Every structure is written in C-alpha cells, then in structure tokens.
C-alpha cells in the first residue's frame, strides 16, 4: 500500500473519554487518525502526541457540529489529507436533561444537530468521497426504552439507530454501517462514579462496563466483514429491562 493510501479513520469527539480511547486503539492497530474535537483543544493536542508516538499520522480538526451544516465538504477536506480514509466513528454527542414539557426548540435542535444530523451528513460525505469502508455510530442502551428524563437526547439516539439500519441498506455492499449502544461506562462530565454505581445496580450483570468493553465492540465490527446494520448493546444486559 502506498504511504498516501495508508488506512485511516476519522473519529468525532476524539479528544477525550471514549472517543479518545477509540482513536488510540485504531492508531495502535495501524490507522492514521483524523481527530475531530470542538472545545477540548488541550486534550486533542495530547491525544495527537500519543498517536504520533505510536508512529501514526494525526491531524486535528476543530469543528462545532451544532451549527456546521457543510459536513460533506468537511469529509472532502479530511479525505484530501487522508486518501486511505476508510472508517468514520460518529462518537461526538451531547447529553442534557429535560422531560417533554421542559424541552424547548433550542434543546431539541441542539440534540438533533449534534447527535443525529451531524452523523447523517458526515455519513453522506463519507459515502460520496470514500466510497468504501465502514461507519460506526455511538448510540445508547436507552434507545430500547421509553426514558423521558433526557427526552431530546434519547429521541436523537433512537433516530440515529433507525438511520444506522437505513444507511446500512443504502450503502451496501461497499460500506458497512453499524452501531454500539453503551450502557453505564463513564459518568457524564460533571458527575462522579457514584452516579454510575447507582446505575450499575439496575444492570443485569450488576456492574458498570469499562472503556475496554467498547473497544472490544469496535474491534468486532471492524474485523467482521459480514456484519452490517447491527447494533451491539455493550451494557451488561441493561437493554433487556423495561424502563427500570
Ligand atoms: N459514557 C457513557 O457511559 C455512555 C453511555 C451511553 C452512551 N454513550 C455514547 O458514547 C459516546 C461517547 O461517550 P462519552 O461519554 O465519551 O461522550 P462525551 O464525553 O459526552 O462527548 C464526546 C465529545 O462530544 C463532543 N461534542 C459535544 N458537543 C459538540 C459539538 N457541539 N460539536 C462537536 N463536538 C461536540 C465533545 O468534544 P469537545 O470535548 O472537544 O468539545 C466531547 O468530547 C457518545 O455518543 C455517548 O452518547 C456513552
């Protein structure tokens, strides 16, 4: 393979937490990394340093996915620097509380723009410019439940779940589209481990998951080339419970 066509991956929200772990895992496995971030400049620089120390190329892309609609040309730009771009990980997301009557248009738009429309448009760009490869969308175990405390968030992830299956059908056979639905893995920013331990109580496997469990899912989806349109619930069985 020529150096220019080196296998490469784009990860959104890749500066920290789960996105960063996926970026490092892919770099360890030979991928050059296009790492998208929004506000976490310092963490993005630190992830870049680590990726370069693994002998891979890493470019950083700062972009607010809330108000940026030109995401197809963003993919075109990334593809010019990474001609071997073959993986898109739609990981960036927001998670804000609000039941139905508390969810105004601004909260709804924010969740739909970042959590659903951005992956939709990035996938469209990926299909147009990369033509071959795979897309992995990060969902949430709660897509299986009628949870209303984070109504806009849950709706946006439910929509992304349906889109994952539609895109898998539309983009086969050259692009596989799958999803991972994590359960309690990391407490949301601002919440401590106690928050997750409380959640862990209602998980059939009676404990929280770890980032390594998500990485194992990413590895499975990348390696198994007969899987598309799937969502793997990495949630200790939480999706089996009805609204608990
Ligand atoms: N953590 C869990 O246990 C858990 C459970 C269920 C589902 N998930 C899903 O798994 C994925 C990763 O989870 P996580 O907890 O690691 O995610 P996270 O820390 O909540 O968010 C990931 C990144 O999204 C980016 N982001 C937020 N708003 C953005 C915007 N307007 N424009 C561009 N980027 C934006 C942020 O980038 P910057 O920091 O650069 O601003 C952030 O670092 C998410 O899709 C999440 O919904 C996670």
CSV table of C-alpha atoms and ligand atoms in Angstrom, one decimal:
chain,number,residue,atom,x,y,z
A,1,UNK,CA,0.0,0.0,0.0
A,2,UNK,CA,1.4,3.4,-0.9
A,3,UNK,CA,2.0,5.7,2.0
A,4,UNK,CA,-0.7,8.1,0.8
A,5,UNK,CA,-3.3,5.3,0.8
A,6,UNK,CA,-2.5,4.2,4.4
A,7,UNK,CA,-5.6,3.1,6.2
A,8,UNK,CA,-7.1,6.0,8.1
A,9,UNK,CA,-10.0,6.7,10.4
A,10,UNK,CA,-12.0,9.9,11.4
A,11,UNK,CA,-13.3,10.0,14.9
A,12,UNK,CA,-15.6,12.8,16.1
A,13,UNK,CA,-15.3,14.0,19.6
A,14,UNK,CA,-12.0,12.1,19.8
A,15,UNK,CA,-10.1,14.3,22.2
A,16,UNK,CA,-11.1,12.5,25.4
A,17,UNK,CA,-13.1,9.8,27.1
A,18,UNK,CA,-14.5,7.0,24.8
A,19,UNK,CA,-13.6,8.8,21.5
A,20,UNK,CA,-10.0,9.2,22.5
A,21,UNK,CA,-9.8,5.6,23.6
A,22,UNK,CA,-11.1,4.5,20.1
A,23,UNK,CA,-8.7,6.8,18.4
A,24,UNK,CA,-5.7,5.4,20.3
A,25,UNK,CA,-6.9,1.8,19.7
A,26,UNK,CA,-7.1,2.4,16.0
A,27,UNK,CA,-3.7,4.1,15.9
A,28,UNK,CA,-2.3,1.1,17.8
A,29,UNK,CA,-3.7,-1.0,15.0
A,30,UNK,CA,-2.1,0.8,12.2
A,31,UNK,CA,-4.6,3.6,11.3
A,32,UNK,CA,-3.7,7.2,10.7
A,33,UNK,CA,-6.1,9.4,12.6
A,34,UNK,CA,-8.2,12.4,11.7
A,35,UNK,CA,-9.2,13.5,15.1
A,36,UNK,CA,-12.2,15.9,15.4
A,37,UNK,CA,-12.9,17.9,18.5
A,38,UNK,CA,-14.8,21.0,19.5
A,39,UNK,CA,-13.7,22.7,22.7
A,40,UNK,CA,-11.1,20.2,24.1
A,41,UNK,CA,-8.0,21.7,22.5
A,42,UNK,CA,-5.6,20.7,25.2
A,43,UNK,CA,-6.8,17.1,25.3
A,44,UNK,CA,-6.8,16.9,21.5
A,45,UNK,CA,-3.2,18.0,21.4
A,46,UNK,CA,-2.3,15.4,24.0
A,47,UNK,CA,-4.1,12.7,22.0
A,48,UNK,CA,-2.3,13.8,18.9
A,49,UNK,CA,1.0,13.5,20.7
A,50,UNK,CA,0.2,10.0,21.8
A,51,UNK,CA,-0.9,8.9,18.3
A,52,UNK,CA,2.3,10.3,16.7
A,53,UNK,CA,4.3,8.5,19.4
A,54,UNK,CA,2.7,5.3,18.0
A,55,UNK,CA,4.2,6.1,14.6
A,56,UNK,CA,0.9,7.3,13.0
A,57,UNK,CA,-0.1,10.5,11.4
A,58,UNK,CA,-2.7,12.6,13.2
A,59,UNK,CA,-4.4,15.8,12.1
A,60,UNK,CA,-6.7,17.7,14.4
A,61,UNK,CA,-10.0,19.2,13.1
A,62,UNK,CA,-11.8,21.7,15.3
A,63,UNK,CA,-15.5,22.0,14.4
A,64,UNK,CA,-18.7,22.8,16.2
A,65,UNK,CA,-21.2,20.2,15.0
A,66,UNK,CA,-24.2,22.1,16.3
A,67,UNK,CA,-24.2,24.8,13.6
A,68,UNK,CA,-22.0,23.4,10.9
A,69,UNK,CA,-24.1,22.2,8.0
A,70,UNK,CA,-21.3,21.9,5.5
A,71,UNK,CA,-20.1,18.5,6.7
A,72,UNK,CA,-19.9,16.9,3.3
A,73,UNK,CA,-17.1,19.2,2.3
A,74,UNK,CA,-15.5,18.6,5.7
A,75,UNK,CA,-15.2,14.9,4.7
A,76,UNK,CA,-13.8,16.0,1.3
A,77,UNK,CA,-11.2,18.0,3.2
A,78,UNK,CA,-10.3,15.2,5.5
A,79,UNK,CA,-10.1,12.7,2.6
A,80,UNK,CA,-7.6,15.0,0.8
A,81,UNK,CA,-5.2,14.7,3.8
A,82,UNK,CA,-6.1,11.0,4.4
A,83,UNK,CA,-6.6,9.4,1.0
A,84,UNK,CA,-7.0,6.0,2.7
A,85,UNK,CA,-9.9,7.1,4.9
A,86,UNK,CA,-12.0,4.0,5.4
A,87,UNK,CA,-13.5,4.4,8.9
A,88,UNK,CA,-15.9,7.0,10.3
A,89,UNK,CA,-16.7,6.8,14.0
A,90,UNK,CA,-19.6,9.1,14.9
A,91,UNK,CA,-18.9,9.5,18.6
A,92,UNK,CA,-19.4,13.2,19.4
A,93,UNK,CA,-22.6,13.8,21.4
A,94,UNK,CA,-24.3,15.9,24.0
A,95,UNK,CA,-26.5,14.6,26.8
A,96,UNK,CA,-28.7,17.2,28.5
A,97,UNK,CA,-31.6,16.6,30.8
A,98,UNK,CA,-35.2,17.7,30.0
A,99,UNK,CA,-38.6,16.0,30.1
A,100,UNK,CA,-41.2,16.7,27.3
A,101,UNK,CA,-42.6,20.0,28.8
A,102,UNK,CA,-39.1,21.2,29.6
A,103,UNK,CA,-37.7,20.6,26.1
A,104,UNK,CA,-37.8,23.8,24.1
A,105,UNK,CA,-36.9,24.1,20.5
A,106,UNK,CA,-33.3,25.1,21.3
A,107,UNK,CA,-32.7,22.0,23.4
A,108,UNK,CA,-34.3,19.8,20.8
A,109,UNK,CA,-32.3,21.3,17.9
A,110,UNK,CA,-29.1,21.1,19.8
A,111,UNK,CA,-29.5,17.3,20.4
A,112,UNK,CA,-30.8,16.7,16.9
A,113,UNK,CA,-28.0,18.7,15.2
A,114,UNK,CA,-25.1,17.2,17.1
A,115,UNK,CA,-26.3,13.7,17.8
A,116,UNK,CA,-28.3,13.0,14.7
A,117,UNK,CA,-27.8,15.4,11.8
A,118,UNK,CA,-24.0,15.6,12.1
A,119,UNK,CA,-23.6,11.7,11.8
A,120,UNK,CA,-26.2,11.8,9.0
A,121,UNK,CA,-24.3,14.5,7.0
A,122,UNK,CA,-20.9,13.0,7.8
A,123,UNK,CA,-22.1,9.6,6.6
A,124,UNK,CA,-23.3,11.2,3.4
A,125,UNK,CA,-20.0,12.8,2.8
A,126,UNK,CA,-18.2,9.6,3.7
A,127,UNK,CA,-20.3,7.7,1.2
A,128,UNK,CA,-19.7,10.3,-1.5
A,129,UNK,CA,-15.9,10.7,-1.1
A,130,UNK,CA,-14.7,7.5,0.4
A,131,UNK,CA,-16.9,5.0,-1.4
A,132,UNK,CA,-15.6,2.0,0.6
A,133,UNK,CA,-15.2,1.3,4.3
A,134,UNK,CA,-17.3,1.4,7.4
A,135,UNK,CA,-19.2,3.7,9.7
A,136,UNK,CA,-19.8,3.1,13.5
A,137,UNK,CA,-22.4,5.2,15.3
A,138,UNK,CA,-22.3,5.5,19.1
A,139,UNK,CA,-25.9,5.1,20.4
A,140,UNK,CA,-27.1,4.4,24.0
A,141,UNK,CA,-28.7,1.4,25.6
A,142,UNK,CA,-31.7,3.6,26.4
A,143,UNK,CA,-32.8,3.6,22.8
A,144,UNK,CA,-34.7,0.4,23.7
A,145,UNK,CA,-36.6,2.1,26.5
A,146,UNK,CA,-39.2,4.9,26.8
A,147,UNK,CA,-37.0,7.0,29.0
A,148,UNK,CA,-38.2,10.6,29.2
A,149,UNK,CA,-35.8,12.3,31.6
A,150,UNK,CA,-33.4,13.0,28.8
A,151,UNK,CA,-36.1,13.2,26.1
A,152,UNK,CA,-34.3,15.1,23.4
A,153,UNK,CA,-31.2,13.1,23.9
A,154,UNK,CA,-33.0,9.7,23.8
A,155,UNK,CA,-35.0,10.7,20.7
A,156,UNK,CA,-31.8,11.8,18.8
A,157,UNK,CA,-30.2,8.4,19.6
A,158,UNK,CA,-33.3,6.5,18.6
A,159,UNK,CA,-33.3,8.3,15.3
A,160,UNK,CA,-29.6,7.5,14.8
A,161,UNK,CA,-30.4,3.8,15.5
A,162,UNK,CA,-33.0,3.8,12.7
A,163,UNK,CA,-30.7,5.7,10.4
A,164,UNK,CA,-27.9,3.1,11.0
A,165,UNK,CA,-30.1,0.4,9.6
A,166,UNK,CA,-31.3,2.5,6.6
A,167,UNK,CA,-27.8,3.7,5.8
A,168,UNK,CA,-26.5,0.0,6.0
A,169,UNK,CA,-29.1,-0.9,3.4
A,170,UNK,CA,-28.4,2.0,1.2
A,171,UNK,CA,-24.6,1.8,1.3
A,172,UNK,CA,-24.2,-1.9,1.0
A,173,UNK,CA,-22.1,-3.6,-0.4
A,174,UNK,CA,-19.2,-1.2,-0.2
A,175,UNK,CA,-19.8,0.5,3.1
A,176,UNK,CA,-20.9,-1.3,6.3
A,177,UNK,CA,-22.8,0.8,8.9
A,178,UNK,CA,-23.1,-0.5,12.4
A,179,UNK,CA,-23.6,0.9,15.9
A,180,UNK,CA,-22.6,0.4,19.5
A,181,UNK,CA,-25.1,1.1,22.3
A,182,UNK,CA,-23.2,1.6,25.5
A,183,UNK,CA,-24.7,1.3,28.9
A,184,UNK,CA,-23.1,2.8,32.0
A,185,UNK,CA,-19.4,3.1,31.1
A,186,UNK,CA,-18.2,6.5,32.2
A,187,UNK,CA,-20.1,9.0,34.3
A,188,UNK,CA,-21.2,12.0,32.2
A,189,UNK,CA,-18.9,15.0,32.6
A,190,UNK,CA,-19.6,16.7,35.9
A,191,UNK,CA,-21.0,13.5,37.6
A,192,UNK,CA,-18.9,11.2,39.8
A,193,UNK,CA,-18.5,7.5,39.9
A,194,UNK,CA,-21.3,7.3,42.5
A,195,UNK,CA,-23.7,8.3,39.7
A,196,UNK,CA,-22.7,5.3,37.7
A,197,UNK,CA,-22.6,2.9,40.7
A,198,UNK,CA,-26.3,3.8,41.3
A,199,UNK,CA,-27.0,2.9,37.6
A,200,UNK,CA,-24.9,-0.2,37.9
A,201,UNK,CA,-27.4,-1.5,40.4
A,202,UNK,CA,-30.1,-2.0,37.8
A,203,UNK,CA,-27.9,-3.7,35.2
A,204,UNK,CA,-28.4,-7.5,35.0
A,205,UNK,CA,-24.7,-8.1,35.1
A,206,UNK,CA,-24.7,-5.8,38.3
A,207,UNK,CA,-21.7,-3.7,37.4
A,208,UNK,CA,-20.6,-0.9,35.2
A,209,UNK,CA,-18.8,-1.5,31.9
A,210,UNK,CA,-15.3,-0.3,31.0
A,211,UNK,CA,-13.9,1.5,28.0
A,212,UNK,CA,-12.2,-1.7,27.0
A,213,UNK,CA,-15.6,-3.3,26.5
A,214,UNK,CA,-16.4,-0.6,23.9
A,215,UNK,CA,-13.1,-1.1,22.2
A,216,UNK,CA,-13.8,-4.9,22.0
A,217,UNK,CA,-17.1,-4.0,20.2
A,218,UNK,CA,-15.3,-1.6,17.8
A,219,UNK,CA,-12.7,-4.4,17.1
A,220,UNK,CA,-15.5,-6.9,16.4
A,221,UNK,CA,-17.3,-4.6,14.0
A,222,UNK,CA,-14.2,-3.6,12.1
A,223,UNK,CA,-13.0,-7.2,11.8
A,224,UNK,CA,-16.2,-9.0,10.9
A,225,UNK,CA,-16.9,-8.1,7.3
A,226,UNK,CA,-20.2,-9.9,7.1
A,227,UNK,CA,-21.9,-7.6,9.7
A,228,UNK,CA,-23.9,-4.5,8.7
A,229,UNK,CA,-26.9,-2.8,10.1
A,230,UNK,CA,-26.2,-4.2,13.6
A,231,UNK,CA,-26.3,-2.5,16.9
A,232,UNK,CA,-24.3,-4.2,19.7
A,233,UNK,CA,-25.5,-3.4,23.1
A,234,UNK,CA,-22.5,-3.2,25.4
A,235,UNK,CA,-24.5,-2.5,28.5
A,236,UNK,CA,-24.3,-5.5,30.9
A,237,UNK,CA,-27.8,-6.5,29.6
A,238,UNK,CA,-29.5,-3.3,30.5
A,239,UNK,CA,-31.4,-3.1,27.3
A,240,UNK,CA,-33.4,-6.2,28.4
A,241,UNK,CA,-35.0,-4.3,31.2
A,242,UNK,CA,-38.2,-2.4,30.6
A,243,UNK,CA,-38.0,1.2,31.8
A,244,UNK,CA,-36.4,0.4,35.1
B,1,LIG,N1,-20.1,7.5,28.7
B,1,LIG,C1,-21.0,6.5,28.7
B,1,LIG,O1,-21.1,5.7,29.7
B,1,LIG,C2,-22.0,6.4,27.6
B,1,LIG,C3,-23.2,5.8,27.8
B,1,LIG,C4,-24.1,5.7,26.8
B,1,LIG,C5,-23.8,6.2,25.5
B,1,LIG,N2,-22.6,6.8,25.3
B,1,LIG,C6,-22.3,7.4,24.0
B,1,LIG,O2,-21.0,7.1,23.6
B,1,LIG,C7,-20.3,8.2,23.0
B,1,LIG,C8,-19.1,8.6,23.8
B,1,LIG,O3,-19.5,8.8,25.1
B,1,LIG,P1,-18.6,9.9,26.0
B,1,LIG,O4,-19.3,9.9,27.4
B,1,LIG,O5,-17.2,9.6,25.9
B,1,LIG,O6,-19.0,11.2,25.3
B,1,LIG,P2,-18.9,12.8,25.8
B,1,LIG,O7,-17.7,12.9,26.6
B,1,LIG,O8,-20.2,13.2,26.5
B,1,LIG,O9,-18.8,13.6,24.4
B,1,LIG,C9,-17.9,13.3,23.4
B,1,LIG,C10,-17.4,14.5,22.7
B,1,LIG,O10,-18.5,15.1,22.0
B,1,LIG,C11,-18.0,16.4,21.6
B,1,LIG,N3,-19.1,17.3,21.4
B,1,LIG,C12,-20.1,17.8,22.2
B,1,LIG,N4,-20.7,18.8,21.7
B,1,LIG,C13,-20.2,19.0,20.4
B,1,LIG,C14,-20.4,20.0,19.4
B,1,LIG,N5,-21.3,20.9,19.5
B,1,LIG,N6,-19.6,19.9,18.3
B,1,LIG,C15,-18.6,19.0,18.2
B,1,LIG,N7,-18.4,18.1,19.1
B,1,LIG,C16,-19.1,18.1,20.2
B,1,LIG,C17,-17.2,16.9,22.7
B,1,LIG,O11,-16.0,17.4,22.2
B,1,LIG,P3,-15.1,18.6,22.9
B,1,LIG,O12,-14.8,18.0,24.3
B,1,LIG,O13,-13.9,18.7,22.0
B,1,LIG,O14,-16.0,19.8,23.0
B,1,LIG,C18,-16.9,15.6,23.6
B,1,LIG,O15,-15.6,15.5,24.0
B,1,LIG,C19,-21.4,9.3,22.9
B,1,LIG,O16,-22.0,9.2,21.6
B,1,LIG,C20,-22.4,8.9,24.0
B,1,LIG,O17,-23.7,9.4,23.7
B,1,LIG,C21,-21.7,6.9,26.4
